[in-house]
Short mmCIF file of C-alpha atoms in Angstrom, two decimals:
data_model
loop_
_atom_site.label_atom_id
_atom_site.label_comp_id
_atom_site.label_asym_id
_atom_site.label_seq_id
_atom_site.Cartn_x
_atom_site.Cartn_y
_atom_site.Cartn_z
CA VAL A 1 168.47 -48.93 78.59
CA ALA A 2 164.94 -49.80 79.35
CA LEU A 3 162.44 -47.06 79.73
CA PHE A 4 159.60 -48.05 82.07
CA ALA A 5 156.52 -45.98 82.40
CA THR A 6 152.88 -46.91 83.31
CA LEU A 7 150.49 -45.68 80.63
CA ALA A 8 146.69 -45.05 80.23
CA ALA A 9 144.74 -42.68 77.94
CA ALA A 10 144.28 -42.07 74.24
CA CYS A 11 145.65 -39.91 71.36
CA GLY A 12 143.81 -37.64 68.96
CA SER A 13 144.24 -36.55 65.32
CA ASP A 14 146.60 -34.28 63.45
CA ASP A 15 146.85 -30.51 63.78
CA ALA A 16 145.37 -28.99 60.63
CA ASP A 17 148.56 -27.02 59.77
CA GLY A 18 150.94 -29.93 60.46
CA PRO A 19 152.12 -32.73 58.41
CA ALA A 20 149.48 -34.84 56.77
CA THR A 21 148.13 -37.73 58.69
CA ALA A 22 149.98 -40.21 56.42
CA ALA A 23 153.25 -38.72 57.38
CA CYS A 24 152.45 -38.87 60.97
CA ASP A 25 151.46 -42.42 60.71
CA ALA A 26 154.54 -43.25 58.75
CA ALA A 27 156.75 -41.86 61.38
CA VAL A 28 155.33 -44.25 63.76
CA ASP A 29 155.65 -46.95 61.38
CA TYR A 30 159.29 -46.18 60.73
CA GLY A 31 160.25 -46.35 64.43
CA ALA A 32 158.58 -49.74 64.71
CA ALA A 33 160.12 -51.12 61.61
CA PHE A 34 163.61 -49.77 62.44
CA ALA A 35 163.33 -51.44 65.87
CA SER A 36 162.30 -54.86 64.30
CA GLY A 37 164.65 -55.14 61.38
CA PRO A 38 166.15 -58.51 60.40
CA GLN A 39 169.41 -59.82 62.08
CA ASP A 40 170.29 -61.73 58.94
CA PRO A 41 172.23 -59.48 56.53
CA ALA A 42 170.67 -61.47 53.52
CA GLU A 43 167.24 -60.46 54.53
CA ILE A 44 167.95 -56.59 54.60
CA PRO A 45 167.49 -55.75 50.94
CA ALA A 46 163.94 -57.29 50.84
CA PHE A 47 163.01 -55.76 54.23
CA ALA A 48 164.12 -52.34 53.09
CA LYS A 49 162.18 -52.72 49.80
CA GLU A 50 159.09 -54.24 51.17
CA ARG A 51 158.77 -52.55 54.60
CA MET A 52 160.93 -49.47 54.70
CA LEU A 53 160.37 -47.98 51.14
CA PRO A 54 156.64 -47.74 51.51
CA ILE A 55 157.10 -45.79 54.72
CA ALA A 56 159.65 -43.45 53.29
CA GLU A 57 157.29 -42.75 50.38
CA ALA A 58 154.37 -41.97 52.71
CA LEU A 59 156.74 -39.55 54.63
CA GLU A 60 157.66 -37.98 51.27
CA GLY A 61 154.05 -37.72 50.33
CA GLY A 62 152.98 -35.96 53.50
CA LEU A 63 155.69 -33.51 54.28
CA GLU A 64 156.70 -30.08 52.88
CA GLY A 65 159.53 -27.78 52.54
CA ASP A 66 162.77 -28.91 54.29
CA ALA A 67 161.14 -31.91 55.63
CA LEU A 68 159.98 -32.99 52.23
CA ALA A 69 163.66 -32.78 50.95
CA ALA A 70 164.74 -34.76 53.97
CA ALA A 71 162.18 -37.49 53.27
CA THR A 72 163.37 -37.66 49.75
CA ALA A 73 166.91 -38.10 50.91
CA LEU A 74 165.88 -40.83 53.26
CA ARG A 75 163.83 -42.64 50.47
CA GLU A 76 166.79 -42.56 48.20
CA ALA A 77 169.03 -43.95 51.01
CA ILE A 78 166.59 -46.76 51.77
CA ALA A 79 166.42 -47.56 48.03
CA THR A 80 170.16 -47.85 48.00
CA VAL A 81 169.85 -50.31 51.03
CA ALA A 82 167.21 -52.25 48.97
CA ASP A 83 169.53 -52.60 46.03
CA GLY A 84 172.68 -53.61 47.89
CA GLY A 85 171.73 -54.35 51.52
CA ASP A 86 174.34 -51.88 53.04
CA MET A 87 172.66 -50.34 56.07
CA GLY A 88 175.68 -48.01 56.56
CA VAL A 89 174.08 -45.58 54.07
CA LEU A 90 171.64 -44.82 56.75
CA GLU A 91 174.46 -43.56 59.04
CA THR A 92 175.86 -41.01 56.65
CA PRO A 93 175.80 -37.36 58.00
CA GLU A 94 173.38 -36.43 55.36
CA VAL A 95 170.89 -39.13 56.21
CA VAL A 96 171.30 -38.66 59.91
CA GLU A 97 170.48 -35.06 59.40
CA ALA A 98 167.56 -35.97 57.27
CA ARG A 99 166.04 -38.22 59.91
CA ALA A 100 166.38 -35.45 62.54
CA THR A 101 164.69 -33.00 60.23
CA ILE A 102 161.90 -35.41 59.71
CA GLY A 103 161.65 -36.14 63.30
CA ALA A 104 161.56 -32.43 64.24
CA ALA A 105 158.66 -31.82 61.78
CA ILE A 106 156.66 -34.70 63.13
CA HIS A 107 157.39 -33.76 66.80
CA ASP A 108 156.36 -30.19 66.24
CA GLY A 109 153.47 -30.77 63.72
CA CYS A 110 151.58 -33.98 64.57
CA ASP A 111 148.99 -34.39 67.03
CA LEU A 112 150.94 -36.24 69.88
CA GLN A 113 152.43 -35.90 73.19
CA GLN A 114 155.97 -34.33 73.23
CA VAL A 115 158.53 -35.56 75.67
CA SER A 116 162.00 -33.83 75.86
CA VAL A 117 164.81 -36.05 77.00
CA SER A 118 168.27 -35.25 77.83
CA ALA A 119 170.95 -37.85 77.44
CA ILE A 120 174.24 -37.07 79.32
CA ASP A 121 176.97 -39.27 80.85
CA TRP A 122 174.80 -42.57 80.53
CA ALA A 123 171.73 -41.19 82.13
CA PHE A 124 168.45 -39.81 80.88
CA THR A 125 166.43 -36.98 82.33
CA GLY A 126 163.05 -35.47 81.54
CA ILE A 127 161.18 -38.80 81.09
CA PRO A 128 157.90 -38.78 83.37
CA ASP A 129 157.19 -41.80 85.51
CA GLU A 130 153.95 -42.02 83.88
CA LEU A 131 152.53 -41.00 80.35
CA PRO A 132 149.24 -41.29 78.66
CA SER A 133 149.01 -44.05 76.17
CA GLY A 134 148.72 -43.20 72.50
CA ARG A 135 151.03 -41.42 70.26
CA ILE A 136 154.21 -39.91 71.84
CA SER A 137 157.24 -38.30 70.28
CA PHE A 138 160.50 -38.32 72.28
CA ALA A 139 163.12 -35.58 71.32
CA VAL A 140 166.43 -36.79 72.82
CA ASP A 141 169.16 -34.15 73.28
CA TYR A 142 172.65 -35.51 73.62
CA GLU A 143 174.44 -33.36 75.86
CA GLY A 144 177.16 -35.54 77.28
CA LYS A 145 180.59 -36.46 75.85
CA ASP A 146 179.62 -39.93 74.41
CA GLU A 147 177.13 -41.16 71.98
CA HIS A 148 173.92 -42.44 73.59
CA GLU A 149 171.24 -44.84 72.66
CA MET A 150 167.67 -44.87 74.11
CA VAL A 151 165.88 -48.12 73.61
CA VAL A 152 162.23 -48.36 74.65
CA PHE A 153 160.90 -51.83 75.64
CA ARG A 154 157.42 -52.81 76.70
CA ARG A 155 157.15 -55.41 79.38
CA ASN A 156 155.18 -58.37 78.00
CA ASP A 157 151.65 -58.92 79.44
CA ASP A 158 152.56 -62.35 80.81
CA SER A 159 155.61 -61.14 82.73
CA THR A 160 155.30 -60.66 86.33
CA SER A 161 158.93 -59.64 86.93
CA THR A 162 159.88 -56.26 88.16
CA LEU A 163 162.24 -53.95 86.17
CA ASP A 164 165.26 -54.88 88.46
CA GLU A 165 164.46 -58.64 87.97
CA ILE A 166 164.24 -58.27 84.21
CA LEU A 167 167.45 -56.26 84.05
CA GLU A 168 169.29 -58.95 85.91
CA LEU A 169 168.45 -61.79 83.44
CA PRO A 170 170.86 -62.92 80.66
CA GLY A 171 170.18 -61.32 77.32
CA GLU A 172 167.89 -63.92 75.79
CA GLU A 173 165.88 -64.41 78.97
CA MET A 174 165.56 -60.64 79.33
CA MET A 175 164.26 -60.33 75.65
CA SER A 176 161.74 -62.98 76.27
CA GLN A 177 160.05 -60.79 78.91
CA VAL A 178 160.03 -57.56 76.92
CA THR A 179 159.31 -56.38 73.39
CA MET A 180 161.37 -53.61 71.73
CA THR A 181 159.12 -50.69 70.85
CA GLY A 182 161.59 -48.24 69.43
CA VAL A 183 165.19 -46.99 69.42
CA THR A 184 167.01 -43.86 68.80
CA TYR A 185 170.54 -42.73 69.21
CA GLY A 186 172.87 -39.84 68.60
CA SER A 187 176.09 -37.98 68.88
CA PRO A 188 177.04 -35.19 71.38
CA GLY A 189 175.30 -31.89 70.48
CA THR A 190 172.57 -33.49 68.24
CA THR A 191 169.04 -34.15 68.70
CA SER A 192 167.26 -37.39 67.54
CA TYR A 193 163.55 -38.33 67.61
CA LEU A 194 161.53 -41.49 68.40
CA THR A 195 157.77 -41.54 67.59
CA ALA A 196 155.72 -44.51 68.80
CA ASP A 197 152.05 -45.38 69.49
CA LEU A 198 152.35 -46.71 73.03
CA GLU A 199 149.71 -49.12 74.32
CA PRO A 200 148.77 -49.04 78.02
CA GLY A 201 151.42 -51.15 79.80
CA THR A 202 154.76 -50.85 81.57
CA TYR A 203 157.74 -49.66 79.46
#
């Protein structure tokens, strides 16, 4: 699903009582890295070690309490991926819960705009037509009977196509006109989070 919104404004700094700035930044980096992971399985261990582990370590260094324990669990899982390349470890119930705990801490504690989204029966509600640019956290509640995935794409600056025109294109042509900004997904009865720095543009 492509989320399109016209954006224009700026973001500020962290709340003094929230997670450390490094953790808020790392949450954005995690979302961007997760959306741009390699397609070749042979490249996954190096990607996990070189790109994902430093992000997990920054989360671990900037969170406290339950969120710190969750960040440790995430770091250990990513280290396992770096050793063997099995991304499945990131989908275990424990790691999924850890990601949700981290996401909630970032959503509630960092200086960003909060957007609450409901995913039900292959539709999304709660997303404004227009958002300020800058740091935004989407909290996605899965209320339907099926698993849902929310993917955020930014229309490339050189594209003049409308949303409908882009969605009618074959896969590769569509992806040549947009850039994936982030992705989150979950099962019925859960909440997942996506944190991103959104530049002005159409999403």
